[in-house]
Coordinates of C-alpha atoms in Angstrom, one line a residue:
X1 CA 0.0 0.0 0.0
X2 CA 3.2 2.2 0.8
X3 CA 4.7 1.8 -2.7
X4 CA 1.2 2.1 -4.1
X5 CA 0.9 5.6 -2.5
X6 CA 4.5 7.0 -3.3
X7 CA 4.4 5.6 -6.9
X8 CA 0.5 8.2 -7.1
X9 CA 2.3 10.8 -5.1
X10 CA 4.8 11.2 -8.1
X11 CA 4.8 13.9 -9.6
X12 CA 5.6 12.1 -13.0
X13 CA 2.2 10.2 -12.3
X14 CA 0.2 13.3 -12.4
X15 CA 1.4 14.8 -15.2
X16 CA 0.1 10.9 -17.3
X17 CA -2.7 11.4 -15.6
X18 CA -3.5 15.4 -16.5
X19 CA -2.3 14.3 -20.0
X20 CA -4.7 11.6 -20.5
X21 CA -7.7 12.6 -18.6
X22 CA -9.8 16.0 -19.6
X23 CA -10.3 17.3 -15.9
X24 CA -10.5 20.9 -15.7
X25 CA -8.3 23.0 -13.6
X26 CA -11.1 23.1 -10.9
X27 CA -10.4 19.0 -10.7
X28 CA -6.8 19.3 -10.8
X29 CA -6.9 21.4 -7.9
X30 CA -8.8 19.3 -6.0
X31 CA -7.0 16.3 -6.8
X32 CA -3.4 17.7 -6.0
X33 CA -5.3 19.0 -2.4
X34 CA -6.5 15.7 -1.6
X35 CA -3.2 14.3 -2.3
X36 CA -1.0 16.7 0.1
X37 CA -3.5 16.7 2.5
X38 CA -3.1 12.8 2.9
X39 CA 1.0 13.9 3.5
X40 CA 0.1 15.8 6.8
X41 CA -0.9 14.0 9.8
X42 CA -1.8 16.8 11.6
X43 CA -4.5 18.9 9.8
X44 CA -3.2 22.2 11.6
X45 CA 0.0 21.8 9.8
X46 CA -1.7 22.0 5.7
X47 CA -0.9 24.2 3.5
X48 CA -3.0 25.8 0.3
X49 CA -2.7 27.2 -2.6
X50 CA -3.6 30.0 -3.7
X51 CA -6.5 28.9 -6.4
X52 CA -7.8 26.1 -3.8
X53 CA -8.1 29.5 -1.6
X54 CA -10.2 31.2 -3.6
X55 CA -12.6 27.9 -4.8
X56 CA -13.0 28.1 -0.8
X57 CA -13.6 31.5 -0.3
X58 CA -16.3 31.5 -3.0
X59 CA -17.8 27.7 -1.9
X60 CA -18.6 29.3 1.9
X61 CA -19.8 32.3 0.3
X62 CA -23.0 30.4 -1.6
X63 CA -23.5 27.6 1.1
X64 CA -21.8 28.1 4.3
X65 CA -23.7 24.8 6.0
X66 CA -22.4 23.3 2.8
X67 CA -19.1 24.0 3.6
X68 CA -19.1 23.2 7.4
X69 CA -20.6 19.6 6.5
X70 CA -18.0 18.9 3.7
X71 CA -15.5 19.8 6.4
X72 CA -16.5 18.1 8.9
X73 CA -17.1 15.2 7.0
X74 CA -13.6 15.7 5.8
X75 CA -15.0 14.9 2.0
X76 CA -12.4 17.5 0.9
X77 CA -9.4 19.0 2.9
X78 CA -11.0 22.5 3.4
X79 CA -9.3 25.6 5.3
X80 CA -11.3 26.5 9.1
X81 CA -14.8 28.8 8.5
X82 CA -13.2 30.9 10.9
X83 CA -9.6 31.3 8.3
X84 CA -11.8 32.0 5.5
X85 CA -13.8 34.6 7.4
X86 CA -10.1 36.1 8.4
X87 CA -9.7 36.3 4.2
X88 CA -12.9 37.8 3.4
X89 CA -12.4 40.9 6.0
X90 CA -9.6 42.0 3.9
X91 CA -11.8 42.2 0.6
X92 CA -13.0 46.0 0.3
X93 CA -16.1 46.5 0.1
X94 CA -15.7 50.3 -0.3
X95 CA -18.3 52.0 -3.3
X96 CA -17.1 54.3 -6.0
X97 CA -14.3 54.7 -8.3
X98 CA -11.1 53.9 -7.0
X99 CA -7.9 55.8 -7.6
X100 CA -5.3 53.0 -7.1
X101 CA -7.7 51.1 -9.4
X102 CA -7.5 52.9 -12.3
X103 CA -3.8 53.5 -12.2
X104 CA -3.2 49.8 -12.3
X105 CA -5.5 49.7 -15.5
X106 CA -3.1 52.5 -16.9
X107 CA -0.5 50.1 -16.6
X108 CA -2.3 46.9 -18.0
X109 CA -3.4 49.1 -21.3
X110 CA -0.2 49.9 -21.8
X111 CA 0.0 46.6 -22.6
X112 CA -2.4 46.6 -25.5
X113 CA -2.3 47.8 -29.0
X114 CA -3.8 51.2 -29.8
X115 CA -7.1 49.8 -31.5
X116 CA -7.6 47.3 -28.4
X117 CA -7.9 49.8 -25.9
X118 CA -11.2 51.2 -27.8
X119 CA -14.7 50.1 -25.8
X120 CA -18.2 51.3 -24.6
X121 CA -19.2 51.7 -20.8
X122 CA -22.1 49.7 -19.6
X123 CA -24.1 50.3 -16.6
X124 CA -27.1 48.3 -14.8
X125 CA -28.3 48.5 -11.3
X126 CA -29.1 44.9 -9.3
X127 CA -31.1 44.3 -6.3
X128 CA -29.2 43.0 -3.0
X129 CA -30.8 42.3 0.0
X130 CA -30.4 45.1 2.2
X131 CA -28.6 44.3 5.4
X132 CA -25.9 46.3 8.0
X133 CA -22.6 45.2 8.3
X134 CA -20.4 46.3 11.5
X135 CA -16.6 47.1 9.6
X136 CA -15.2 47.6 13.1
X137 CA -15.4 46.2 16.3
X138 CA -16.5 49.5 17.3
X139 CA -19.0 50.7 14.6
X140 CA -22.2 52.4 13.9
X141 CA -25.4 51.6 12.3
X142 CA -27.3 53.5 9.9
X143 CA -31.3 53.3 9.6
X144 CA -31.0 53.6 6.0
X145 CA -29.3 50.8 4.3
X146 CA -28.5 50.7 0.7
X147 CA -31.0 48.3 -1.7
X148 CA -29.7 48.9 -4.9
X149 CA -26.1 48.2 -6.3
X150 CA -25.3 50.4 -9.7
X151 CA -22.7 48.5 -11.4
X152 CA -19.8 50.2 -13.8
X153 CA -18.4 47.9 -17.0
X154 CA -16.4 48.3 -19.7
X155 CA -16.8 46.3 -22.8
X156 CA -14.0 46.9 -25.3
X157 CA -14.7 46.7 -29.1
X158 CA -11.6 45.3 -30.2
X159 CA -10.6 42.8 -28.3
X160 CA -12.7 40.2 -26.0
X161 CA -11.8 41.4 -22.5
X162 CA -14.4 43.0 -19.7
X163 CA -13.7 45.0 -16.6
X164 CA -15.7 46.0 -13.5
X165 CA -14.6 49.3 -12.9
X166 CA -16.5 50.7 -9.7
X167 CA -20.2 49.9 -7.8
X168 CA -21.7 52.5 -6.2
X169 CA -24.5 51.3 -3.2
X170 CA -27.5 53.1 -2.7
X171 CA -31.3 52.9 -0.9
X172 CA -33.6 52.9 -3.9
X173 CA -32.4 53.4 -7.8
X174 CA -30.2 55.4 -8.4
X175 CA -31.8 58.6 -10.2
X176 CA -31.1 60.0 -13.5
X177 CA -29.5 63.1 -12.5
X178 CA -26.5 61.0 -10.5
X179 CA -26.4 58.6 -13.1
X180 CA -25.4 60.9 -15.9
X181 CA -22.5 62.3 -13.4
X182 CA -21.0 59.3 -13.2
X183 CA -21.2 58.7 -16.6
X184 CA -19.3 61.5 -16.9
X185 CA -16.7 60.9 -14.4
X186 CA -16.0 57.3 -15.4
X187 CA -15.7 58.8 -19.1
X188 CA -13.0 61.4 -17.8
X189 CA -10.8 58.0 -15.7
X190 CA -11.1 55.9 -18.0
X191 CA -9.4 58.3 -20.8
X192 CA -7.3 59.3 -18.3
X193 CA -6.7 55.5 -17.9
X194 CA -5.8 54.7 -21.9
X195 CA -9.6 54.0 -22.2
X196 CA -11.3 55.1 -25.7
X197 CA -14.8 55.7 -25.0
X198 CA -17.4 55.2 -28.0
X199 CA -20.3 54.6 -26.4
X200 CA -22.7 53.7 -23.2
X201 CA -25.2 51.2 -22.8
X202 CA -28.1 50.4 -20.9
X203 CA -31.1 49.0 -20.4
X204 CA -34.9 51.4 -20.5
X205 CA -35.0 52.3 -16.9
X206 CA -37.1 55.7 -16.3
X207 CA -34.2 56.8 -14.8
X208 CA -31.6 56.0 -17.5
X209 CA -34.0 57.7 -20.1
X210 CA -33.7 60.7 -17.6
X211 CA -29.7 60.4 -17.4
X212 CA -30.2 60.1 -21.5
X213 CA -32.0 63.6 -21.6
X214 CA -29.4 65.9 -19.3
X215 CA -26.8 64.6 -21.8
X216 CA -28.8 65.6 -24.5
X217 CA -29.9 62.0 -26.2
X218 CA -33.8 62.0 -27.3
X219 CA -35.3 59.2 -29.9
X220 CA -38.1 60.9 -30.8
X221 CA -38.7 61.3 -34.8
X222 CA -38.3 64.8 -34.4
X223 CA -35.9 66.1 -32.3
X224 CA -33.8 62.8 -33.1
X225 CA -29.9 62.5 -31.3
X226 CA -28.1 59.5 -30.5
X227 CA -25.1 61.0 -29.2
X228 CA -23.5 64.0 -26.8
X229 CA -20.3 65.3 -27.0
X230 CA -17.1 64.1 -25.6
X231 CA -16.6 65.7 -22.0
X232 CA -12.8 65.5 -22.8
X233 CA -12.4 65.7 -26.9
X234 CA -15.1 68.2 -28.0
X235 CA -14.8 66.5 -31.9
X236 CA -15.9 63.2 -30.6
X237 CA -18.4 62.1 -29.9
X238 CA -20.0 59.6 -26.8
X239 CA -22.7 57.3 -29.1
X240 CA -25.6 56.1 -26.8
X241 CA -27.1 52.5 -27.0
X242 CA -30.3 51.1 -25.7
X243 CA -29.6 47.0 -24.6
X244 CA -31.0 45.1 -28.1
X245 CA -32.0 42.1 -25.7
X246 CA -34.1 44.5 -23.6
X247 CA -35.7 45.9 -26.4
X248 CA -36.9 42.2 -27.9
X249 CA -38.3 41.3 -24.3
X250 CA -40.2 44.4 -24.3
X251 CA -41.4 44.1 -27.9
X252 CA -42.6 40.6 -26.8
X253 CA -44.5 41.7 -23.4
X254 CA -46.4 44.8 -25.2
X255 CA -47.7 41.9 -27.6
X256 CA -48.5 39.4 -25.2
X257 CA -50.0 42.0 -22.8
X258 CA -52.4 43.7 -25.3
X259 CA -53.2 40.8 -27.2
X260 CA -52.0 42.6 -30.3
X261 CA -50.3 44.7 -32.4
X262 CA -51.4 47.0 -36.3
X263 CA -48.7 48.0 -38.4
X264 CA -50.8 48.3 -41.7
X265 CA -48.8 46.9 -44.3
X266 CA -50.7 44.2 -45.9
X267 CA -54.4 45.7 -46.0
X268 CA -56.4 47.3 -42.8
X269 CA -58.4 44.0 -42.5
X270 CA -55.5 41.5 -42.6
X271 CA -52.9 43.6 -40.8
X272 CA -53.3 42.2 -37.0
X273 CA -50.3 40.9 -35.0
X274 CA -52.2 38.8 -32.7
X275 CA -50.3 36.4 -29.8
X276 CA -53.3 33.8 -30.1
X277 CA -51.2 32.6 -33.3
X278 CA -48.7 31.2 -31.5
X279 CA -50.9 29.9 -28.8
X280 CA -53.0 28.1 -31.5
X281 CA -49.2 26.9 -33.5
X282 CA -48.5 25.7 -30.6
X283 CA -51.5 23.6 -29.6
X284 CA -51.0 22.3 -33.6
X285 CA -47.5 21.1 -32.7
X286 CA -48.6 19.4 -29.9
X287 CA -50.7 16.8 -31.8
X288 CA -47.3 15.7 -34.1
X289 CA -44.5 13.9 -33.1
X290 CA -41.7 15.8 -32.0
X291 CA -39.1 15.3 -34.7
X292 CA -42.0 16.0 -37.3
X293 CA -42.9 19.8 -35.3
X294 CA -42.0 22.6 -37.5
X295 CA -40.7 25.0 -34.2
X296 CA -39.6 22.2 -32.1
X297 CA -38.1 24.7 -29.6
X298 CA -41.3 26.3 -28.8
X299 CA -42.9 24.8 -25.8
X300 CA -45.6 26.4 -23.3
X301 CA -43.3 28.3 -21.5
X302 CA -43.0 30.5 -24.6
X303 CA -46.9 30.9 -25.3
X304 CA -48.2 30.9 -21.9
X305 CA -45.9 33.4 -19.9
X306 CA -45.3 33.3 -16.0
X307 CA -43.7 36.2 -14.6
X308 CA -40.3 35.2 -14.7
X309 CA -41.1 34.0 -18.0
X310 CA -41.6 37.4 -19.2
X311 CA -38.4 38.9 -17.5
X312 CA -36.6 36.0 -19.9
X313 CA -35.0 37.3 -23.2
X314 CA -34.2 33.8 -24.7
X315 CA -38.4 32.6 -25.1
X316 CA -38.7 36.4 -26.5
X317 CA -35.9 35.8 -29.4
X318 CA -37.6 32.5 -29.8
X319 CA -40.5 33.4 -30.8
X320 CA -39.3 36.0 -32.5
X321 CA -37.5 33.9 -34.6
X322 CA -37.5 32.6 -38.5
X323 CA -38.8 29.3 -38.1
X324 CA -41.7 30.7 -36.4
X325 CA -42.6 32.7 -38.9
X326 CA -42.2 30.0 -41.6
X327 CA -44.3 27.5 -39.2
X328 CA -47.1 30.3 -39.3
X329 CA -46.8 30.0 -42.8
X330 CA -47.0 26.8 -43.3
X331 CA -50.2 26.0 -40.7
X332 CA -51.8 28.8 -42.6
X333 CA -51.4 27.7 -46.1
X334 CA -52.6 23.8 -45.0
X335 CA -56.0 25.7 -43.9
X336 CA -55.6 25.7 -39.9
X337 CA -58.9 27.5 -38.9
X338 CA -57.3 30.0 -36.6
X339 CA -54.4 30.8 -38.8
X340 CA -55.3 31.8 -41.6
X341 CA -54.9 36.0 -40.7
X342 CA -51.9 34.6 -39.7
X343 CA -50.1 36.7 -42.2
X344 CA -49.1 39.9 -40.2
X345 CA -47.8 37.9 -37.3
X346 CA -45.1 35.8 -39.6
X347 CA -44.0 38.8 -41.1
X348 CA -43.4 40.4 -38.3
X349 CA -41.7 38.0 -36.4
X350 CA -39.3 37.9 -39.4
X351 CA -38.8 41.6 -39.3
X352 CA -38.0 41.1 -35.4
X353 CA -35.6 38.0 -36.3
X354 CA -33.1 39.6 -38.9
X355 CA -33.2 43.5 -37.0
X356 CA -32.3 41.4 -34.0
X357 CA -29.6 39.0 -35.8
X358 CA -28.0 42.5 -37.4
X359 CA -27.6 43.7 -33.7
X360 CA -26.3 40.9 -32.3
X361 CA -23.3 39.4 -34.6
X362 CA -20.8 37.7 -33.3
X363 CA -18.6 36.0 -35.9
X364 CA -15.5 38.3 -37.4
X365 CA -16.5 36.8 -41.3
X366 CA -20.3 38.8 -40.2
X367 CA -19.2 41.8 -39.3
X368 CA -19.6 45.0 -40.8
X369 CA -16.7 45.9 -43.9
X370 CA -17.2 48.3 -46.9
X371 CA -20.1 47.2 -49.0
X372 CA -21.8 45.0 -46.2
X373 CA -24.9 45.5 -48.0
X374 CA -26.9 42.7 -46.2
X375 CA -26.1 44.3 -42.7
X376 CA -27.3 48.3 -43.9
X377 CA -29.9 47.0 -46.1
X378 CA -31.3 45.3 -43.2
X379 CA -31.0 48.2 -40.6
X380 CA -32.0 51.0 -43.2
X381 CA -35.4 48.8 -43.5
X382 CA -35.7 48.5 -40.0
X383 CA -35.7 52.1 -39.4
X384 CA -37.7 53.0 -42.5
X385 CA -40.5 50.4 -40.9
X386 CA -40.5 51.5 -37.5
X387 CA -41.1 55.2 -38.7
X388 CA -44.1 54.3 -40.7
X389 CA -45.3 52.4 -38.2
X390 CA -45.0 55.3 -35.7
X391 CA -46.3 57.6 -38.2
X392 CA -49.5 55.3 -38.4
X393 CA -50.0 55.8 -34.8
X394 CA -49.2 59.1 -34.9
X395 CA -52.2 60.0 -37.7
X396 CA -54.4 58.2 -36.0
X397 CA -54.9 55.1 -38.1
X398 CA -54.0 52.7 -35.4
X399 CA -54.6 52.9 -31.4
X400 CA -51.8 53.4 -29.0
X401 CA -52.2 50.0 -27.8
X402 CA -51.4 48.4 -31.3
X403 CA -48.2 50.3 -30.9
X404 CA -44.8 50.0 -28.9
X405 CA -44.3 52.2 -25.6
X406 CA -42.4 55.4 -25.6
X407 CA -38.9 53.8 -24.3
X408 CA -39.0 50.7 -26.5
X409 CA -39.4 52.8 -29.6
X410 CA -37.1 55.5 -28.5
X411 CA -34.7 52.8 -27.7
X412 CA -34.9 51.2 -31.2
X413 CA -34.8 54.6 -32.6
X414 CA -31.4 55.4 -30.7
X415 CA -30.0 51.5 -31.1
X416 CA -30.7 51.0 -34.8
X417 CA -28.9 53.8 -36.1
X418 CA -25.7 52.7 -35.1
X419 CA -25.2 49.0 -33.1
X420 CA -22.9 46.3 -33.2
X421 CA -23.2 43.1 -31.3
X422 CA -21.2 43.9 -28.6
X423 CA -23.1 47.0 -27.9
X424 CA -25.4 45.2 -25.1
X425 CA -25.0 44.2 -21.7
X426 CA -24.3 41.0 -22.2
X427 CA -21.1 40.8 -20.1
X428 CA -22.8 43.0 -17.7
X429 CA -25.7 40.8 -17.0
X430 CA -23.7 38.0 -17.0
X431 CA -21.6 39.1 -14.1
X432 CA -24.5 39.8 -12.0
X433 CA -25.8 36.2 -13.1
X434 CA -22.6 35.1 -11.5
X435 CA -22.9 36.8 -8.6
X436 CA -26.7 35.5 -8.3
X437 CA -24.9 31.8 -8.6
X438 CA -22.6 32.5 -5.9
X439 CA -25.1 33.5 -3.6
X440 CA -27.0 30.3 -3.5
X441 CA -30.7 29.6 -2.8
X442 CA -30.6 33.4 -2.1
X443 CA -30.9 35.5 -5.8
X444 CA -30.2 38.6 -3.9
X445 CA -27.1 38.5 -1.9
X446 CA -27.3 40.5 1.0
X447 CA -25.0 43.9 0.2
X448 CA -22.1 43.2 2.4
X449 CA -22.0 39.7 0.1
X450 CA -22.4 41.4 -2.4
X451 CA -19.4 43.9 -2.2
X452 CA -17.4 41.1 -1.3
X453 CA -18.4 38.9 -4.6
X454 CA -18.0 42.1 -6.8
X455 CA -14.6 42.7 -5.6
X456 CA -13.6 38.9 -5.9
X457 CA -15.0 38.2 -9.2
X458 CA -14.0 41.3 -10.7
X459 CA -10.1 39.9 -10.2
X460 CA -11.1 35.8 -10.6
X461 CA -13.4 33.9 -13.1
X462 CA -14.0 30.7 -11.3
X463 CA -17.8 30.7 -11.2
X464 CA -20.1 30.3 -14.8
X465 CA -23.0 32.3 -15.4
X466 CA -25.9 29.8 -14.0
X467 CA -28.2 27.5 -17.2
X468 CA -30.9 29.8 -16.2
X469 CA -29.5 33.1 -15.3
X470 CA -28.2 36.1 -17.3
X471 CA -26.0 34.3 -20.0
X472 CA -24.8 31.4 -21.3
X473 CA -21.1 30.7 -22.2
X474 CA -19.7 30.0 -25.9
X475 CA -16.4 29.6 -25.1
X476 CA -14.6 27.5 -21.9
X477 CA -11.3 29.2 -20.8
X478 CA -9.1 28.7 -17.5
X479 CA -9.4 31.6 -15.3
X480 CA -7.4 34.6 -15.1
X481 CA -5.9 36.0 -12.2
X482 CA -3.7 38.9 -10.6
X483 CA -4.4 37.6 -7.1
X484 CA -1.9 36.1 -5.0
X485 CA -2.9 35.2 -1.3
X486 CA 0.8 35.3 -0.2
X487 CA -0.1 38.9 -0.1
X488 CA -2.9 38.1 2.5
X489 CA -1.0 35.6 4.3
X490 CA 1.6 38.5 4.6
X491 CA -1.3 41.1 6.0
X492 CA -1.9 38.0 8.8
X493 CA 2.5 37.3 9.6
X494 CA 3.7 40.7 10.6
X495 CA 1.1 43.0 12.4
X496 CA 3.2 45.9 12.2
X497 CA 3.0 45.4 8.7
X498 CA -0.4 44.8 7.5
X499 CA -1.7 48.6 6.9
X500 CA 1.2 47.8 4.2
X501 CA 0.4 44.5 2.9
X502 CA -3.4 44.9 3.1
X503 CA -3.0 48.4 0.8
X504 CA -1.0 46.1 -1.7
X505 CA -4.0 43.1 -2.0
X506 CA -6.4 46.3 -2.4
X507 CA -4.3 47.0 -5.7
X508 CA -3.9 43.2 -7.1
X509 CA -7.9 42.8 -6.1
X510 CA -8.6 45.6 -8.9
X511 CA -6.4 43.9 -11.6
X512 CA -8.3 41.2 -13.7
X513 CA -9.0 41.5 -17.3
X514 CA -10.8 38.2 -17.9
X515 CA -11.4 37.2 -21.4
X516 CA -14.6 34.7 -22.7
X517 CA -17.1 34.7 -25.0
X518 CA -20.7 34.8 -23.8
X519 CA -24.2 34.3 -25.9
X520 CA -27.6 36.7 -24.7
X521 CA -29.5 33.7 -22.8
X522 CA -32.2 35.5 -20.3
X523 CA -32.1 38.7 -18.4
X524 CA -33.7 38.7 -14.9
X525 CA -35.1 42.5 -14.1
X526 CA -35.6 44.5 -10.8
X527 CA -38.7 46.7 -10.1
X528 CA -37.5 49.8 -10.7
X529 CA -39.1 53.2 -8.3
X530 CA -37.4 56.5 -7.5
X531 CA -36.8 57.1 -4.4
X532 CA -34.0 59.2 -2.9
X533 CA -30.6 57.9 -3.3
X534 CA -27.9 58.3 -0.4
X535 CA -23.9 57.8 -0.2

C-alpha cells in the first residue's frame, strides 16, 4: 500500500494522468489538495494554494452549511470557516471609483495595441438584499441601508476582454441626475486610464431615459440625437445605445399584454399581429411527433408566460425567430382555422428576427466591412418600418395600444442607427448572473456579500454564469488572475506590517481583465421606483 501511494504521489504520475484525462483545472486542484493533505498528519499543519483558496472563499460564500458539513465530514481537505472569514475581511467592500484602481489599469493598457484599448461603458443596477454590516469592532449603524447596487463595466470593441470598474450602493435606484454624473466621471478616468470611449449602454429604466436627456440623447422622430459630445475631446463624440435584448423582451411583453399589435402593411383588415397565433401553433405542434414539429423549440413556456417568463429574453428571441414565422406559414397555407390572418404575425416576427440578428453578430466573417450590404440593407429597412409604423400611430390610423411604448421605440430609434453586437449588456448581465450563482438559494445576496463577490470576481473567473440566469457561455477558458494570497498571508504574519500589505491586495484585487465569450440567454429585471438615493 506504501509503494502504491508513493508511486500516485509522483509527480511524474500526475502529469500521465493530467495528460490523459480532460479534468479541468477546478479538478486538478482538488486532486493535487487531496493528495497533500493525505502527506500531513496533523491537519493544523496543511498548506494551500492560492487557487484552492479562492474555490474556498467562494464555496462558503454560496453555502456556508455546505461548507461546514463537507468539512466536517472531511470529503475534501477545506481551510477552518473561521480562516476564511479572516480572508474575506480584507476584501474592500468600499463603493465608488477607486484611484489605485485605475492607475493599475493604466498600466495593464499599456500593454495593448492602440485599436484594443477602444470600448463602450455599460451600466445596470441589481437588487441586494439590504442588510448592515459592522466594519469595526467599534462601529455604527445607519437606519437607512442601501437596496440597490449600480454597477460600472467596460466592454472593449476590439478585443474580447471586460472589466468592472466601480459599484456605487444606494437605498432605492439610483436617479437620472446621479447617473449621468457618473457617466461622466468614469468617461474622464477611464481616458485618463488609456480607455477610448465610444459609447454607453443600458437598459430602458425611467431613470436612464432621464440620465439620456441631461446629456442631451432623445429618440423621438423629431428632435432625433443619439449622441452627446465628448466631455474630454469636444470633436468626438460619446454614441448612446439602448440593450437590443431588452428591447426584444419588451417588444414581446407589449404583444402578449395587449393581445396585439397593427402596423398596416398588408391591408387594414388583414394587418393584425395577434399572440393567439402562436398559442393556436402551438396547440398544432402538440398533436405531431416531436421530430416532425415545424418550431420544435417552442414549448408552453413561450406561449403561456409566467412572470419570470416574461423577464426572460431567450423565449422572446424564440418566438421572434424565422422558423416561427415559416411555421405560421406553413399552418396557414394547410388551412388551420385560426391561422389563416396569420399573415401579419409571420411577417413580423421575421422583421424582429433579422433586426435582432443585425444587432447581435458575433462572428468576425459577419461583421460590418465596406459594402456589407446585407447588414445596412437590413438596418436601413428597419428604421424605415419602424417610422411608418409610428407615423400610423401618430395619424391616428392605429390605437396606442397596437403600438410599442415610448422607451422601447425610442430605444430602437437610438440603437438602430448605429449598433454592433457587442453594444449590449451582455457581459454586464452576466456578471451579475454570477454573482446570483454564488449566492446560493438566495438571488439577492445581502449587500455586504455582495461587495465582497463584486470585488472577488472582478479579479477571478471561477464561477459560470448559472443554465438559467443572465448568460450562457460560448467559449470554456481557465481563469485569469492577478491575485496572490501570499499577499494576504503576509497582512496576517507581521502586524506591524499589515496597513502595508493589506493596501497592496487592495491594488492586485482591482487587476483582472478576464477574457470569454458569452451568448444573450435571459435577463432577470428588478422593479425599478425613484426614491431618494444616499452615499
Amino acid at each position: 500500500m506504501t509503494a502504491y501511494k508513493k508511486k500516485a504521489e509522483s509527480p511524474l504520475v500526475l502529469k500521465t494522468i493530467y495528460e490523459n484525462t480532460k479534468l479541468t483545472l477546478e479538478e486538478k486542484t482538488t486532486l493535487e489538495e487531496l493528495i497533500k493533505a493525505s502527506k500531513v498528519k496533523n491537519s493544523k499543519g496543511r498548506r494551500y494554494s492560492q487557487h484552492w483558496l479562492l474555490l474556498c472563499l467562494l464555496m462558503h460564500i454560496r453555502s456556508p452549511g455546505g461548507y461546514k458539513f463537507i468539512r466536517n465530514m472531511n470529503i475534501l481537505p477545506l481551510p477552518t470557516p473561521k480562516t476564511i472569514r479572516s480572508y474575506l475581511r480584507l476584501v474592500d467592500t468600499k463603493c465608488g471609483f477607486d484611484k489605485n484602481f485605475f492607475q493599475l489599469l493604466k498600466k495593464k493598457l499599456e500593454k495593448k495595441r492602440p485599436f484594443q484599448r477602444h470600448a463602450v461603458l455599460l451600466f445596470d443596477e441589481m437588487q441586494p438584499i439590504s442588510e448592515t454590516m459592522n466594519t469595526k469592532k467599534k462601529a455604527t449603524t445607519i437606519n437607512e441601508k442601501a437596496s440597490h447596487a449600480l454597477v460600472f463595466m467596460i466592454q472593449a470593441i476590439g478585443d474580447s476582454y471586460t472589466q468592472p470598474i466601480g459599484v456605487f450602493a444606494s437605498k432605492g435606484p439610483v436617479d437620472g441626475t446621479t447617473i449621468a454624473q457618473l457617466v461622466i466621471k468614469a468617461i474622464i478616468l477611464l481616458e485618463k486610464a488609456g480607455v477610448y470611449i465610444h459609447g454607453l449602454v443600458c437598459d430602458g429604466a425611467q431613470t436612464n431615459r432621464k440620465a439620456w436627456s441631461i446629456v442631451g440623447v432623445n429618440g423621438n422622430q423629431v428632435s432625433f440625437r443619439n449622441s452627446f459630445e465628448h466631455p474630454l475631446t469636444p470633436e468626438r463624440k460619446v454614441f448612446v445605445f439602448s440593450d437590443t435584448p431588452h428591447l426584444i423582451k419588451t417588444i414581446r411583453n407589449r404583444l402578449f399584454n395587449n393581445g396585439a399589435l397593427r402596423v398596416i402593411w398588408i391591408s387594414p383588415e388583414d394587418d393584425s399581429i395577434k399572440w393567439e397565433h402562436f398559442c393556436v401553433m402551438h396547440e398544432e405542434e402538440l398533436k405531431l411527433p416531436a421530430n416532425l414539429r415545424a418550431c420544435p423549440k417552442i414549448t408552453n413556456n413561450h406561449v403561456n408566460l409566467s412572470n419570470t417568463g416574461k423577464m426572460r429574453v431567450k423565449l422572446a428571441t424564440q418566438i421572434f425567430s424565422k422558423s416561427v414565422a415559416d411555421g405560421l406559414k406553413l399552418y396557414m397555407t394547410q388551412g388551420t382555422p385560426r391561422l389563416q390572418d396569420c399573415l401579419a404575425t409571420s411577417q413580423f416576427c421575421l422583421k424582429i428576427n433579422n433586426m435582432f440578428d443585425s444587432l447581435n453578430r458575433k462572428i468576425p466573417a459577419h461583421g460590418v466591412r465596406p459594402g456589407s450590404k446585407d447588414y445596412y440593407t437590413i438596418i436601413e429597412d428597419s428604421i424605415r418600418w419602424l417610422n411608418d409604423w409610428e407615423d400610423n400611430y401618430k395619424s391616428g390610423k392605429i390605437d396606442s395600444s397596437e403600438f410599442l411604448t415610448k422607451n422601447t421605440a425610442e430605444g430602437l430609434h437610438v440603437t438602430l442607427h448605429s449598433a454592433l453586437c457587442k453594444i449590449n449588456q451582455d457581459s454586464l448581465e452576466k456578471f451579475f448572473g454570477t454573482i446570483r450563482l454564488a449566492g446560493g438559494q438566495n438571488d439577492h445576496p445581502a449587500t455586504p456579500t455582495f461587495l465582497q463577490l463584486y470585488k472577488l470576481l472582478s479579479v477571478y473567473s471561477l464561477l459560470k454564469p448559472p443554465k438559467y440566469g443572465n448568460c450562457s457561455v460560448t467559449e470554456d477558458k481557465a481563469p485569469i488572475t492577478l491575485l496572490t494570497l501570499e499577499d494576504i498571508r503576509t497582512a496576517y504574519q507581521d502586524k506591524h506590517q499589515e496597513p502595508r500589505a493589506i493596501d497592496h491586495l487592495k491594488t492586485r484585487l482591482n487587476g483582472l481583465i478576464h477574457e470569454t465569450d458569452w451568448e444573450i440567454d435571459e435577463i432577470l429585471e428588478i422593479d425599478r421606483v425613484v426614491p431618494r438615493s444616499i452615499d
